[in-house]
Amino acid sequence: MAALVLPAGLLVLLLLGAPMALMARYSFNTYDPLYLMQEAFTWANYTKAVTDEFYRDILFTTLWVSLLSTFITTLLAFGPAYWLARMESSWKSKLTILTLFPLLVGGVVRSAGYIALLGNEGAINAALRGLGLISHPIAMLYTPFAVVVGIVGVVLPYMVLTLAAVIEGIPRQAEEAAANLGARPSTVFFRVLLPLSLPGVLAGATLVFILCMNAYATPVLLGGPKFHMMAPAVYDQFTRVSNWPFGAALAFILLVVTILMTSIGSLLIGRRARPA
Amino acid sequence: MAALDIQGLEKTYANGFTAVAGLDLKIGKGELVSLLGPSGCGKTTTLRMVAGFIDPTAGRITIEGREVTHLPAHARDTGMVFQSYALFPHMSVAQNVAFGLEMRKVGRAEREARTVEALKRVQLDHLAERYPRQLSGGQQQRVALARALVVNPAVFLLDEPLSNLDAKLRGEVRSEIRALQQALGLTTLMVTHDQEEALTMSDRLVVMEGGRVRQAGTAEDLYERPADAFVANFVGRSNLIRGRLAEGAFEAASGTRLACVPGGAGTGPLVFALRPERIGLSVGDDATGEPAVLKEILYLGAQTEYVVALGAERLTVIRPTPAAGDPLHAARPGDGVRARWTPEHVRLLPDT
């Protein structure tokens, strides 16, 4: 049996472990505009990343956009997930596949679509102007609003499917029993359905949060040149500036913050999800 | 006034399937009535319509004078024990039991007192802080009972309450539920496919089939005076033989003649119904009765089941297991025996 794990294990070690180790090492090197990366051992890259206001802002932007997107995604996903989970018709499997359809369209193509929709000359502004509701276009593209909309659109299917899987495991009789004992639908939701769905909320939120933290195409294409998030910043350091040590340090900060946030989430929600 | 009054209740689904086709039932205060029938007979659908989980297509449901036909489940004041118990896994035993009181806005002190009292009734007060998954099936069942009872529901609903328990526990819980129901004077509607459960627990039984009531009455009514062959075979066992009356006796389709009291049964097609335990068997030269041949012997401990051939017909006979020395004790398949019964015990039922 152990032999079965070996190929995948080796692959992970080679393609994930090795580059990470290299990156970790690079992050302690120094950068010279002329000679690029220089062997060294210094915390200077990390110090710069957390003290330089520009990069600190990027980290905070990434955090709040990710948290907000995760929250909105959870709110939006619960209804469809419940509906899908409780569906009894033969449409259920077809709709489950349909939920995955948005993933067939890559992030770049989809962002192009959002540009056509949200731009100053885009479909929404054109429609509002055509109806005479506005005289000047509403700025939507190249705002954090556009980025959040774009990210939520990308991650929603993951949340719906994760939640649906967990809700399916909650016996319908538990909801019926609550109603039978006098609970209104809203009480059934808050006292029975939501507490029992928490493991699914946790799993979905963790997955979605990680995707948000590492979003690349959406912030670049919909946020515009003045909007910055971590993943594009890491990319910029590696390709445009060729400052590998600083790029590596930013990448590790992104990794550590992501792990930290998901761990805090697990602790907060996980404790309630598993009584006694 | 009936505590639960069901009139002309019907449920037809969008695909045209009729689960319940016009059901009338009145249950008096404190009475326990069972809906009995094979799966798909509409008994569970009926119970769920009373609880408010399924919206009836037609008919009226009245609980203690208040019409509830189309009210949502939470506004009906019924207390249901689910087949799967449906305890809230994230709440302790005490929280499960207190839930209904909380929904009724009962104050904290009274809530706690009534929760303890309800748990004492089912002898589980020492497990109040446990969680459902830490309890055995029988204990979970008792928590479900306490949770439904604590709110003093106008109607108590039991959905196959014993089907998830092992055989030994079943008898125990059966008498416990009946004792509680009688002590609290709860108007109860129970659904079961287990006739023994229905016979031992109910004041009255309603046998259903294909969405309709086949017969309603006391256990004795149904057992001794079944209205048709379906009831005769579903409640207890029966030897059922098709045929008609001819010259003062019953003549099976095969031509075999069987003793009965013709009464006013007429000359149409009939079903001869006779309980296996109403037939006597004897062996020996001085034995009386119809000559028959022993075909099978099934030893069941206290009782023995025999299959005998009487002419072209086969009859199942159940007798107390004969003691050693009884000639029947030594009988083997292939032996000749005499079968006899009191003609008055035969029921002649319409062949439908």
Short mmCIF file of C-alpha atoms in Angstrom, two decimals, chain B residues 178-328:
data_model
loop_
_atom_site.label_atom_id
_atom_site.label_comp_id
_atom_site.label_asym_id
_atom_site.label_seq_id
_atom_site.Cartn_x
_atom_site.Cartn_y
_atom_site.Cartn_z
CA ARG B 178 -48.17 2.73 25.83
CA ALA B 179 -47.88 3.35 29.60
CA LEU B 180 -46.71 6.95 29.05
CA GLN B 181 -49.42 7.60 26.48
CA GLN B 182 -52.12 6.34 28.85
CA ALA B 183 -50.70 8.06 31.93
CA LEU B 184 -50.61 11.42 30.13
CA GLY B 185 -53.86 10.84 28.26
CA LEU B 186 -52.26 11.71 24.94
CA THR B 187 -54.29 11.62 21.76
CA THR B 188 -52.00 9.55 19.55
CA LEU B 189 -51.72 8.64 15.90
CA MET B 190 -49.16 5.93 15.20
CA VAL B 191 -47.90 4.58 11.90
CA THR B 192 -46.52 1.08 11.65
CA HIS B 193 -46.15 -1.82 9.26
CA ASP B 194 -45.67 -4.21 12.18
CA GLN B 195 -49.01 -5.80 13.04
CA GLU B 196 -47.85 -7.08 16.41
CA GLU B 197 -46.86 -3.53 17.38
CA ALA B 198 -50.24 -2.24 16.24
CA LEU B 199 -52.26 -4.99 17.91
CA THR B 200 -50.60 -4.67 21.30
CA MET B 201 -50.42 -0.87 21.55
CA SER B 202 -53.56 0.49 19.96
CA ASP B 203 -57.07 1.21 21.11
CA ARG B 204 -58.12 1.07 17.48
CA LEU B 205 -56.43 0.14 14.24
CA VAL B 206 -56.90 1.37 10.70
CA VAL B 207 -55.70 -1.02 8.02
CA MET B 208 -54.75 0.86 4.85
CA GLU B 209 -53.92 -0.30 1.38
CA GLY B 210 -53.41 1.67 -1.82
CA GLY B 211 -54.25 4.98 -0.15
CA ARG B 212 -57.59 3.75 1.17
CA VAL B 213 -58.91 2.40 4.46
CA ARG B 214 -59.61 -1.34 4.21
CA GLN B 215 -60.99 -1.72 7.72
CA ALA B 216 -60.97 0.13 11.01
CA GLY B 217 -61.72 -1.31 14.42
CA THR B 218 -60.30 -2.80 17.59
CA ALA B 219 -57.60 -5.46 17.43
CA GLU B 220 -60.26 -8.11 18.10
CA ASP B 221 -62.58 -6.75 15.38
CA LEU B 222 -59.84 -6.98 12.80
CA TYR B 223 -58.53 -10.34 13.89
CA GLU B 224 -61.82 -12.14 14.46
CA ARG B 225 -63.97 -10.37 11.89
CA PRO B 226 -61.79 -9.23 8.99
CA ALA B 227 -63.78 -7.46 6.31
CA ASP B 228 -61.81 -8.79 3.38
CA ALA B 229 -59.03 -11.17 2.40
CA PHE B 230 -56.40 -8.40 2.52
CA VAL B 231 -57.15 -7.63 6.17
CA ALA B 232 -57.45 -11.32 7.05
CA ASN B 233 -53.97 -11.91 5.75
CA PHE B 234 -52.35 -8.66 6.88
CA VAL B 235 -53.53 -8.83 10.48
CA GLY B 236 -52.31 -12.20 11.65
CA ARG B 237 -52.15 -15.08 9.22
CA SER B 238 -54.97 -16.82 7.44
CA ASN B 239 -55.55 -19.80 5.24
CA LEU B 240 -57.21 -18.14 2.24
CA ILE B 241 -58.88 -20.33 -0.36
CA ARG B 242 -60.89 -19.13 -3.35
CA GLY B 243 -64.14 -20.83 -4.32
CA ARG B 244 -67.92 -20.61 -3.83
CA LEU B 245 -70.76 -22.08 -1.81
CA ALA B 246 -72.26 -25.32 -3.04
CA GLU B 247 -74.79 -27.52 -1.21
CA GLY B 248 -74.25 -26.07 2.25
CA ALA B 249 -70.45 -26.22 2.23
CA PHE B 250 -67.60 -24.29 0.69
CA GLU B 251 -66.29 -25.69 -2.55
CA ALA B 252 -62.78 -24.62 -3.48
CA ALA B 253 -61.93 -23.90 -7.11
CA SER B 254 -60.07 -27.24 -7.05
CA GLY B 255 -63.26 -29.05 -6.06
CA THR B 256 -62.22 -29.80 -2.47
CA ARG B 257 -65.13 -29.30 -0.05
CA LEU B 258 -64.54 -27.54 3.27
CA ALA B 259 -66.90 -27.17 6.26
CA CYS B 260 -68.33 -23.74 7.06
CA VAL B 261 -71.55 -21.96 8.06
CA PRO B 262 -73.01 -20.64 4.79
CA GLY B 263 -75.10 -17.90 6.43
CA GLY B 264 -76.23 -15.35 3.89
CA ALA B 265 -73.04 -15.42 1.87
CA GLY B 266 -74.77 -15.96 -1.49
CA THR B 267 -73.49 -17.87 -4.48
CA GLY B 268 -70.86 -15.47 -5.86
CA PRO B 269 -67.11 -16.02 -5.72
CA LEU B 270 -65.87 -16.10 -2.12
CA VAL B 271 -62.68 -16.48 -0.11
CA PHE B 272 -62.64 -19.04 2.68
CA ALA B 273 -60.58 -17.66 5.58
CA LEU B 274 -59.52 -19.71 8.58
CA ARG B 275 -56.83 -18.88 11.15
CA PRO B 276 -54.07 -21.53 11.41
CA GLU B 277 -54.51 -21.86 15.19
CA ARG B 278 -58.23 -22.61 14.80
CA ILE B 279 -57.50 -25.94 13.11
CA GLY B 280 -56.97 -29.06 15.25
CA LEU B 281 -54.88 -32.04 14.23
CA SER B 282 -55.04 -35.57 15.56
CA VAL B 283 -53.48 -38.88 14.71
CA GLY B 284 -54.72 -42.43 15.36
CA ASP B 285 -57.60 -44.75 14.55
CA ASP B 286 -60.11 -43.08 16.85
CA ALA B 287 -59.27 -39.56 15.54
CA THR B 288 -62.13 -37.52 14.05
CA GLY B 289 -62.15 -34.90 11.28
CA GLU B 290 -61.27 -34.66 7.63
CA PRO B 291 -58.56 -37.04 6.47
CA ALA B 292 -55.44 -35.15 5.44
CA VAL B 293 -51.78 -35.80 4.71
CA LEU B 294 -48.99 -34.11 6.67
CA LYS B 295 -46.65 -32.33 4.27
CA GLU B 296 -44.31 -30.18 6.36
CA ILE B 297 -43.47 -29.73 10.02
CA LEU B 298 -41.85 -26.51 11.25
CA TYR B 299 -40.75 -26.64 14.87
CA LEU B 300 -40.97 -23.13 16.41
CA GLY B 301 -40.37 -23.98 20.07
CA ALA B 302 -43.57 -23.33 21.99
CA GLN B 303 -45.57 -23.85 18.82
CA THR B 304 -45.26 -26.09 15.80
CA GLU B 305 -46.44 -25.18 12.34
CA TYR B 306 -47.82 -27.95 10.13
CA VAL B 307 -48.76 -27.88 6.47
CA VAL B 308 -51.40 -30.47 5.61
CA ALA B 309 -52.89 -31.43 2.27
CA LEU B 310 -56.66 -31.68 2.33
CA GLY B 311 -57.75 -32.88 -1.05
CA ALA B 312 -56.09 -30.51 -3.51
CA GLU B 313 -55.81 -27.69 -0.92
CA ARG B 314 -53.04 -26.99 1.53
CA LEU B 315 -53.77 -25.64 4.98
CA THR B 316 -51.33 -24.19 7.47
CA VAL B 317 -51.98 -25.29 11.02
CA ILE B 318 -50.38 -23.93 14.17
CA ARG B 319 -50.59 -26.02 17.34
CA PRO B 320 -48.89 -25.88 20.73
CA THR B 321 -45.90 -28.20 20.32
CA PRO B 322 -47.15 -31.67 21.36
CA ALA B 323 -45.42 -33.27 24.35
CA ALA B 324 -43.51 -36.53 23.94
CA GLY B 325 -46.03 -39.37 24.02
CA ASP B 326 -48.67 -37.44 22.09
CA PRO B 327 -49.25 -39.37 18.86
CA LEU B 328 -48.86 -36.08 16.94
#
